[in-house]
Short mmCIF file of C-alpha atoms in Angstrom, two decimals:
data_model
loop_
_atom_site.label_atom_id
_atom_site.label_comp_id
_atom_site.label_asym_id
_atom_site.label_seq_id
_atom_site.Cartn_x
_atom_site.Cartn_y
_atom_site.Cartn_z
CA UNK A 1081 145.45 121.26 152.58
CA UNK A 1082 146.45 120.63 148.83
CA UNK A 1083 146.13 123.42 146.10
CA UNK A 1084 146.10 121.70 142.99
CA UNK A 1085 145.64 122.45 139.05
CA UNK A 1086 144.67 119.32 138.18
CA UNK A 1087 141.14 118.40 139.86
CA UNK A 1088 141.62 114.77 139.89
CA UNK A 1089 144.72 115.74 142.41
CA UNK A 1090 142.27 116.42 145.23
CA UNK A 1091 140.33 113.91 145.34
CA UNK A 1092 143.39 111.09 144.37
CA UNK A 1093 145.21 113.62 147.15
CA UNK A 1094 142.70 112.99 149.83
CA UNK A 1095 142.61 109.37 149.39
CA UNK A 1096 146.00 108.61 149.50
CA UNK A 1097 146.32 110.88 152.81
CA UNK A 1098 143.62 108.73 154.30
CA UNK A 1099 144.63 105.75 153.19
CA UNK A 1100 147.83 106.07 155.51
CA UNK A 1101 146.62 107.61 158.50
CA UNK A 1102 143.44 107.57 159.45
CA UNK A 1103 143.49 110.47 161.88
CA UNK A 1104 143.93 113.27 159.87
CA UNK A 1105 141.53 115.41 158.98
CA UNK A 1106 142.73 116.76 155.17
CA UNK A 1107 140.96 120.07 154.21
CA UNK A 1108 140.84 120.76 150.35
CA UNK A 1109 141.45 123.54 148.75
CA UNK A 1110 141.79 124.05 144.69
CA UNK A 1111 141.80 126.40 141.56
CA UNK A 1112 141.09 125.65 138.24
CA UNK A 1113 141.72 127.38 134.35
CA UNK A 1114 139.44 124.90 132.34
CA UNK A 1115 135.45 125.15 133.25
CA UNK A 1116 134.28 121.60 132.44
CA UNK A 1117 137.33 120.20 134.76
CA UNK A 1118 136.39 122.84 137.94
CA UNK A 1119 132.81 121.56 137.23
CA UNK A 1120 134.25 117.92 137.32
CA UNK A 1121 136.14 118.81 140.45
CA UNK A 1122 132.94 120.29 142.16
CA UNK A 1123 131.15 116.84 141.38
CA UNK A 1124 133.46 114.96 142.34
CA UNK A 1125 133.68 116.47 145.86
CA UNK A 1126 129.90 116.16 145.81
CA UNK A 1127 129.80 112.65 144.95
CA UNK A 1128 132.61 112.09 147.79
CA UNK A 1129 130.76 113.69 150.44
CA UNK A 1130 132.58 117.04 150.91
CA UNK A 1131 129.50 119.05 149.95
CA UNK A 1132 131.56 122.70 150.62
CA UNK A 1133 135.07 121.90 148.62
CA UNK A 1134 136.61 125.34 148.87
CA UNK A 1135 137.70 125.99 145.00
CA UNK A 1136 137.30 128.34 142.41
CA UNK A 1137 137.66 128.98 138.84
CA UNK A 1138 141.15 130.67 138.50
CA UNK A 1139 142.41 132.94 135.30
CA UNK A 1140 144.93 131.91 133.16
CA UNK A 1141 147.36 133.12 135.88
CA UNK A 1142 147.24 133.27 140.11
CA UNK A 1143 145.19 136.40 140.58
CA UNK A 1144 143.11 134.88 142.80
CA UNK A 1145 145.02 135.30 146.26
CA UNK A 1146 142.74 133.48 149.21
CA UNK A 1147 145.36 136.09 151.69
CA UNK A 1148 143.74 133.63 154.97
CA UNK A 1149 144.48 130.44 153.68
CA UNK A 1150 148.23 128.59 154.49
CA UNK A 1151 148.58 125.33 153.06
CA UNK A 1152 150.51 122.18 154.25
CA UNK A 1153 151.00 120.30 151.42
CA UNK A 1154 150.53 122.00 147.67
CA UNK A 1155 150.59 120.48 144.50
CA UNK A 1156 150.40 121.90 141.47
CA UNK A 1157 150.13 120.72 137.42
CA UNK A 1158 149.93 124.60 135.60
CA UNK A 1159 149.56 125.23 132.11
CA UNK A 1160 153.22 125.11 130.30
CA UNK A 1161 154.37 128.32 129.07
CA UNK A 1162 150.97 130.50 129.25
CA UNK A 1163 150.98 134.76 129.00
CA UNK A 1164 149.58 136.50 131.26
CA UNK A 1165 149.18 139.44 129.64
CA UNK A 1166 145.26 139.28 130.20
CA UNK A 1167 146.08 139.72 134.12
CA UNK A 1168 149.66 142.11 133.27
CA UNK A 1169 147.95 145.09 135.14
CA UNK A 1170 146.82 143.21 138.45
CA UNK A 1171 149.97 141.48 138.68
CA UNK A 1172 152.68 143.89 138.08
CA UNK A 1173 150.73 146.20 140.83
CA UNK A 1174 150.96 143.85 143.18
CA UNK A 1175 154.82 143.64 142.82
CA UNK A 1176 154.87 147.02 142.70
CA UNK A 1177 152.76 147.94 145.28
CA UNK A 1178 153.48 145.21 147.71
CA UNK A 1179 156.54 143.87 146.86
CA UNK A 1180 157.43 141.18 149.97
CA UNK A 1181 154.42 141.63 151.66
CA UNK A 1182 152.69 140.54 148.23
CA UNK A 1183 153.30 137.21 146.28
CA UNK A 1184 155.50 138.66 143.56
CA UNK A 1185 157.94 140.49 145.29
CA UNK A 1186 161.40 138.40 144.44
CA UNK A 1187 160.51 139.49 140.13
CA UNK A 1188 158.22 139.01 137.50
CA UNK A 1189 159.29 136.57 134.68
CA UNK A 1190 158.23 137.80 130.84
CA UNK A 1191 154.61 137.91 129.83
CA UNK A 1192 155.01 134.89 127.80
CA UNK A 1193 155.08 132.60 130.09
CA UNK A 1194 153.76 132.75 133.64
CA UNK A 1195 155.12 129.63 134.96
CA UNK A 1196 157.17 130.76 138.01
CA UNK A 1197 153.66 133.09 138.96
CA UNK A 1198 152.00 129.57 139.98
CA UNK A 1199 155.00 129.09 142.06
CA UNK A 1200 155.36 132.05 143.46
CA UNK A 1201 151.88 132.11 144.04
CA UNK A 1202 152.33 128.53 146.05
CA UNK A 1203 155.22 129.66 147.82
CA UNK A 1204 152.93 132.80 149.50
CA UNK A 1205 150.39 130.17 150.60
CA UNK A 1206 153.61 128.13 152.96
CA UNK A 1207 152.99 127.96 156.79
CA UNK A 1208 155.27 129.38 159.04
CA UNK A 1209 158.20 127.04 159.80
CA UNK A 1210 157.64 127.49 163.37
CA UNK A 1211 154.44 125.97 162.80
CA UNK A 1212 155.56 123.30 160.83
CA UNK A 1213 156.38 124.53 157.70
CA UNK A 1214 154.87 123.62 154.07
CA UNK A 1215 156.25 121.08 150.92
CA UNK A 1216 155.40 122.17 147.68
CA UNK A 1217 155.43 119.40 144.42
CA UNK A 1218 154.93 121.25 141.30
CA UNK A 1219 155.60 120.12 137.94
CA UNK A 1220 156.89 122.71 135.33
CA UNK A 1221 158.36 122.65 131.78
CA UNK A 1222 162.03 123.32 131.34
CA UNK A 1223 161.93 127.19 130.80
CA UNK A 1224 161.40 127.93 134.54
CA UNK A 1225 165.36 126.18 134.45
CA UNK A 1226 166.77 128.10 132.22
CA UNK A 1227 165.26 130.91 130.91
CA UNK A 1228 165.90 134.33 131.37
CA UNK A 1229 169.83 135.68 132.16
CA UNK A 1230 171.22 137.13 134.94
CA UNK A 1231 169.39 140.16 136.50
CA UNK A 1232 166.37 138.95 134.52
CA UNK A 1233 162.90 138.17 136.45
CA UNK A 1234 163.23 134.73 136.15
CA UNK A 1235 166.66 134.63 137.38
CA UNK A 1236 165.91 136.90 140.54
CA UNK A 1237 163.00 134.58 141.17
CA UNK A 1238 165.02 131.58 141.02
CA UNK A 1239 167.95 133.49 143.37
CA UNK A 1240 165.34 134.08 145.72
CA UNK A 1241 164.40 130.67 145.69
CA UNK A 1242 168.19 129.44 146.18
CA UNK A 1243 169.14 131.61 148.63
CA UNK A 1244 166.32 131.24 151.19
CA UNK A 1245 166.98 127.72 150.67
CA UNK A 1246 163.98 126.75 149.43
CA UNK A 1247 164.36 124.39 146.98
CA UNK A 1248 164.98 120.68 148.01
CA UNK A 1249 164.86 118.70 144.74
CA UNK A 1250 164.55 119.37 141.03
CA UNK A 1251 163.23 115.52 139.42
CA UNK A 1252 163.30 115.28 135.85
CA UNK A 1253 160.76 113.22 133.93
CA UNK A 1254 160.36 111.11 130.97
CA UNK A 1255 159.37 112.79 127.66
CA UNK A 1256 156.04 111.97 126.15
CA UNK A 1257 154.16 112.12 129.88
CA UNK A 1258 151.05 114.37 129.04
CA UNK A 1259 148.40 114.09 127.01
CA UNK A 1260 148.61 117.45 124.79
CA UNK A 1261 152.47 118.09 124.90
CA UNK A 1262 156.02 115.54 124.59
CA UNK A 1263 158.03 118.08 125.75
CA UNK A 1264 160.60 117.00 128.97
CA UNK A 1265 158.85 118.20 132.29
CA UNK A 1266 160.48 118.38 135.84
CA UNK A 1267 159.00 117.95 139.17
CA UNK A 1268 160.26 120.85 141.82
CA UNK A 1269 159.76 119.77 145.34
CA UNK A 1270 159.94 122.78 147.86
CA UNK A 1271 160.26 123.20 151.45
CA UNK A 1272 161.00 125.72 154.21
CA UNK A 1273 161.25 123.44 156.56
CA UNK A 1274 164.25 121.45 155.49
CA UNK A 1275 165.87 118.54 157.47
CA UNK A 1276 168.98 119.52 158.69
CA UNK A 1277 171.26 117.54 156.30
CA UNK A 1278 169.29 118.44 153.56
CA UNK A 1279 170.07 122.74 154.07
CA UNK A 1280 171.76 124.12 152.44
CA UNK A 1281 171.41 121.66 149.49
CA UNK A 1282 169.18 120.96 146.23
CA UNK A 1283 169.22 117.31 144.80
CA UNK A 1284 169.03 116.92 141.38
CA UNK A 1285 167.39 113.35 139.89
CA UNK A 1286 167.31 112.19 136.61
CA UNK A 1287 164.27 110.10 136.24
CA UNK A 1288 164.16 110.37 131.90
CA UNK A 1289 165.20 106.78 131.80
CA UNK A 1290 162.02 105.53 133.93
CA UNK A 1291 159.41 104.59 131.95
CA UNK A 1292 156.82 102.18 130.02
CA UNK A 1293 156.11 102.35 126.39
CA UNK A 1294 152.09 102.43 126.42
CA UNK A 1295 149.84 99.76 124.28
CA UNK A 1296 148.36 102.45 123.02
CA UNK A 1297 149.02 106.56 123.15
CA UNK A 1298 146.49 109.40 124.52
CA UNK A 1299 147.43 112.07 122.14
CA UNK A 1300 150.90 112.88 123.06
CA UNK A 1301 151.23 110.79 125.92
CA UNK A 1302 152.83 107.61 124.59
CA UNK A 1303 154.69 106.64 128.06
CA UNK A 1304 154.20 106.07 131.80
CA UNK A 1305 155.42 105.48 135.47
CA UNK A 1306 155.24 101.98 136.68
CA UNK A 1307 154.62 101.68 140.45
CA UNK A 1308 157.88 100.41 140.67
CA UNK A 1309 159.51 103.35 138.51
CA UNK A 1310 157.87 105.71 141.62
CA UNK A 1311 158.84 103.56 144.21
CA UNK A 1312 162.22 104.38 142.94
CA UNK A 1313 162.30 107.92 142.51
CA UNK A 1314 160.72 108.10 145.53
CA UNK A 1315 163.69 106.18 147.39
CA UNK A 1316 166.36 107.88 145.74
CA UNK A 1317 164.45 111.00 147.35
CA UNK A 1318 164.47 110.23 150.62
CA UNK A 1319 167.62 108.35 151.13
CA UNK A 1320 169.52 111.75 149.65
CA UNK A 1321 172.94 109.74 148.89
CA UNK A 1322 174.87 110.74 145.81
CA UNK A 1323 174.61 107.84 143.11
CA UNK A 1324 174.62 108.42 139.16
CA UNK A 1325 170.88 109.38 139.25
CA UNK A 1326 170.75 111.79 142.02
CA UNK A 1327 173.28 114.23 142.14
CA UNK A 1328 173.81 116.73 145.28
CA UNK A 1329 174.68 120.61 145.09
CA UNK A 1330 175.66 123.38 147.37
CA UNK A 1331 172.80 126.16 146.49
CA UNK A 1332 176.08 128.42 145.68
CA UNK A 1333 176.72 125.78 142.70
CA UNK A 1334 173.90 127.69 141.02
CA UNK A 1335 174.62 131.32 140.95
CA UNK A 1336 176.70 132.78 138.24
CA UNK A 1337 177.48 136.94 137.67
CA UNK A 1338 177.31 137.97 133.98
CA UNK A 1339 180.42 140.13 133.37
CA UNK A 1340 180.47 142.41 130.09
CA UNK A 1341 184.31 142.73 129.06
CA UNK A 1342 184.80 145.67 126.97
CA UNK A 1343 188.10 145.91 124.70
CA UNK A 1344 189.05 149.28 123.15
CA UNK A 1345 189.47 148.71 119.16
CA UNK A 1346 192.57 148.03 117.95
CA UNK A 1347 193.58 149.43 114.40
CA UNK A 1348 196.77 149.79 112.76
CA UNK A 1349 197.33 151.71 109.85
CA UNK A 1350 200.02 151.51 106.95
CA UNK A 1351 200.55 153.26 103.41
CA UNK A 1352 203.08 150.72 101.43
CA UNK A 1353 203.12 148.90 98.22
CA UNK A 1354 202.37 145.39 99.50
CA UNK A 1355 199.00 146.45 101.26
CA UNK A 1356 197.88 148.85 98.76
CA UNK A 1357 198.22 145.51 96.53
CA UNK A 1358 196.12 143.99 98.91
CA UNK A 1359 193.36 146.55 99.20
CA UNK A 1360 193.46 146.58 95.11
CA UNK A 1361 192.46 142.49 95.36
CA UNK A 1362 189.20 142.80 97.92
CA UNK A 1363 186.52 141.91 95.68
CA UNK A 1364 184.35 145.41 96.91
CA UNK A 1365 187.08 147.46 95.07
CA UNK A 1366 187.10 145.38 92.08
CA UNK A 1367 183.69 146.03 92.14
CA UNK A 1368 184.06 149.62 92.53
CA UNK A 1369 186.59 149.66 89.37
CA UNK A 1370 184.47 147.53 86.82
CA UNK A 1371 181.97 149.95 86.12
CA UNK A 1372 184.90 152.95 85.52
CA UNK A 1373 186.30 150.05 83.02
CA UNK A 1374 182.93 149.27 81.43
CA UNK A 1375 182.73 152.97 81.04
CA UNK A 1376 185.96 153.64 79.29
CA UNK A 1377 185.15 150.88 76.79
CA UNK A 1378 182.35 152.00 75.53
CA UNK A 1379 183.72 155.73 74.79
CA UNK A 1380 184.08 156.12 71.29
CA UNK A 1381 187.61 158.08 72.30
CA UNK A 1382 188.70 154.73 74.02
CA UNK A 1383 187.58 152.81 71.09
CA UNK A 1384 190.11 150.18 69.83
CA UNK A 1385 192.67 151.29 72.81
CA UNK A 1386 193.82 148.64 76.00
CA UNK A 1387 191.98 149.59 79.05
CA UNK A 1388 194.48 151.73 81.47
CA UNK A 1389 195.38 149.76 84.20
CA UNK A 1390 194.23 150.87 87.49
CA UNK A 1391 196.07 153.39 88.87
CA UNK A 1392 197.44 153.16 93.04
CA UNK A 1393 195.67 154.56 95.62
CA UNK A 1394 196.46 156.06 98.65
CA UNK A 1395 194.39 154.02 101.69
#
């Protein structure tokens, strides 16, 4: 069962599945923002002979919740960095109302950007690991990384991610890979049902270096994946060794506490002659002593007299 964005991932999902086992039976489930693409979807699935795809046309963020449905394999291609403050109200109940038993219980991230809802919404929709378990591939934007500081909503989500050891790799991707945005994108691959030597662990792989320059760019796409630029990832995936593109962390290696040091101010205060001569050369109290001079030499009393020099102060 796949849960895509993207429609052409069910279909190019399906076939793929097929194509290396032949006894499976794959059951296809979808949501979709855009309108023409769910109505491309639905045709598609038509076309292909699965004449009751179960999708639906989603909002700009998960409120749609299918609570029945558990999904072994979910894939995902959201909109980078889109509010949801349409969909604020039915969202922020849930978390409030719910909490764990809901899909938003770990934190909401801010309105702008409702990335880590699509994930959170994907990680609800996991089977039971005593029934298998579920792998999630998602591709996100780099806010989901690094935004938000500690104690934040997008930090809590991302502890709660960590710390039920969810997380099994974090793939980053060459700029210029989508057709309406250049920015640098990452693929997160999840799992709660981890291989043993992979617990405990998250595997980081830099993958900016693989690409091909196009003939010819599709808007802001100007660069692709070869097969064999896949085949590689894909490798340094499963084998899991440490090597200069895939590096290998302890989920501890991500958690950090933010401390606020307070210092009591320190002052120290001194009448002599040497800093009264300083005070007298800061430009704000020359400033404060030109106008008294200005004064003075227009008076007609002051008239053809030297301007008294400034007189000490006491600071």
């Amino acid at each position: 069962m796949t849960r895509p964005q993207a429609p052409a991932a069910l279909s190019e999902g399906d076939e793929y599945i097929q194509s290396i086992s032949q006894q499976v039976t794959v059951s296809l489930h979808g949501q979709e923002l855009n309108p023409e693409s769910y109505a491309i979807c639905k045709a598609d699935m038509f076309i292909k002979g699965r004449t009751s795809p179960a999708s639906s046309w989603a909002t700009p963020c998960p409120t749609t919740n299918w609570p029945t449905a558990a999904s072994t394999l979910c894939f995902s291609n959201p909109p980078f960095g889109v509010e949801w403050k349409k969909v604020q109200k039915q969202i922020t109940d849930e978390h409030s109302e719910k909490g764990f038993n809901g899909r938003f219980g770990p934190g909401l991230p801010r309105v702008s950007d409702g990335s880590l809802l699509f994930l959170l919404h994907l990680v609800s929709k996991m089977r039971d690991p005593r029934e298998g378990g579920s792998r999630i591939g998602i591709i996100l934007n780099g806010s989901p990384l690094f935004t938000g500081g500690a104690g934040s909503g997008e930090s809590e989500i991302r502890r709660y991610l960590l710390q039920n050891d969810l997380v099994e790799a974090i793939i980053a991707l060459p700029t210029d890979m989508f057709y309406n945005t250049g920015i640098a994108t990452y693929v997160w691959v999840l799992s709660n049902h981890k291989a043993a030597v992979r617990q405990g662990k998250v595997q980081l792989i830099d993958g900016s270096q693989h690409f091909a320059k196009m003939r010819k760019s599709l808007g802001s796409k100007r660069q692709y994946l070869t097969e064999e630029q896949i085949d590689e990832l894909v490798r340094l995936y499963g084998r899991f060794e440490e090597t200069p593109q895939s590096k290998i962390f302890p989920v501890e290696a991500f958690g950090y506490r933010r401390i606020t040091v307070e210092r009591p101010l320190r002052l120290n205060f001194q009448v002599s002659s040497q800093r009264i001569e300083k005070v007298l050369e800061e430009k704000a109290i020359e400033k404060l002593e030109a106008p008294a001079r200005q004064r003075s030499d227009r008076s007609p009393a002051g008239h053809g007299r030297k301007p008294a020099a400034p007189q000490p102060r006491a600071v």
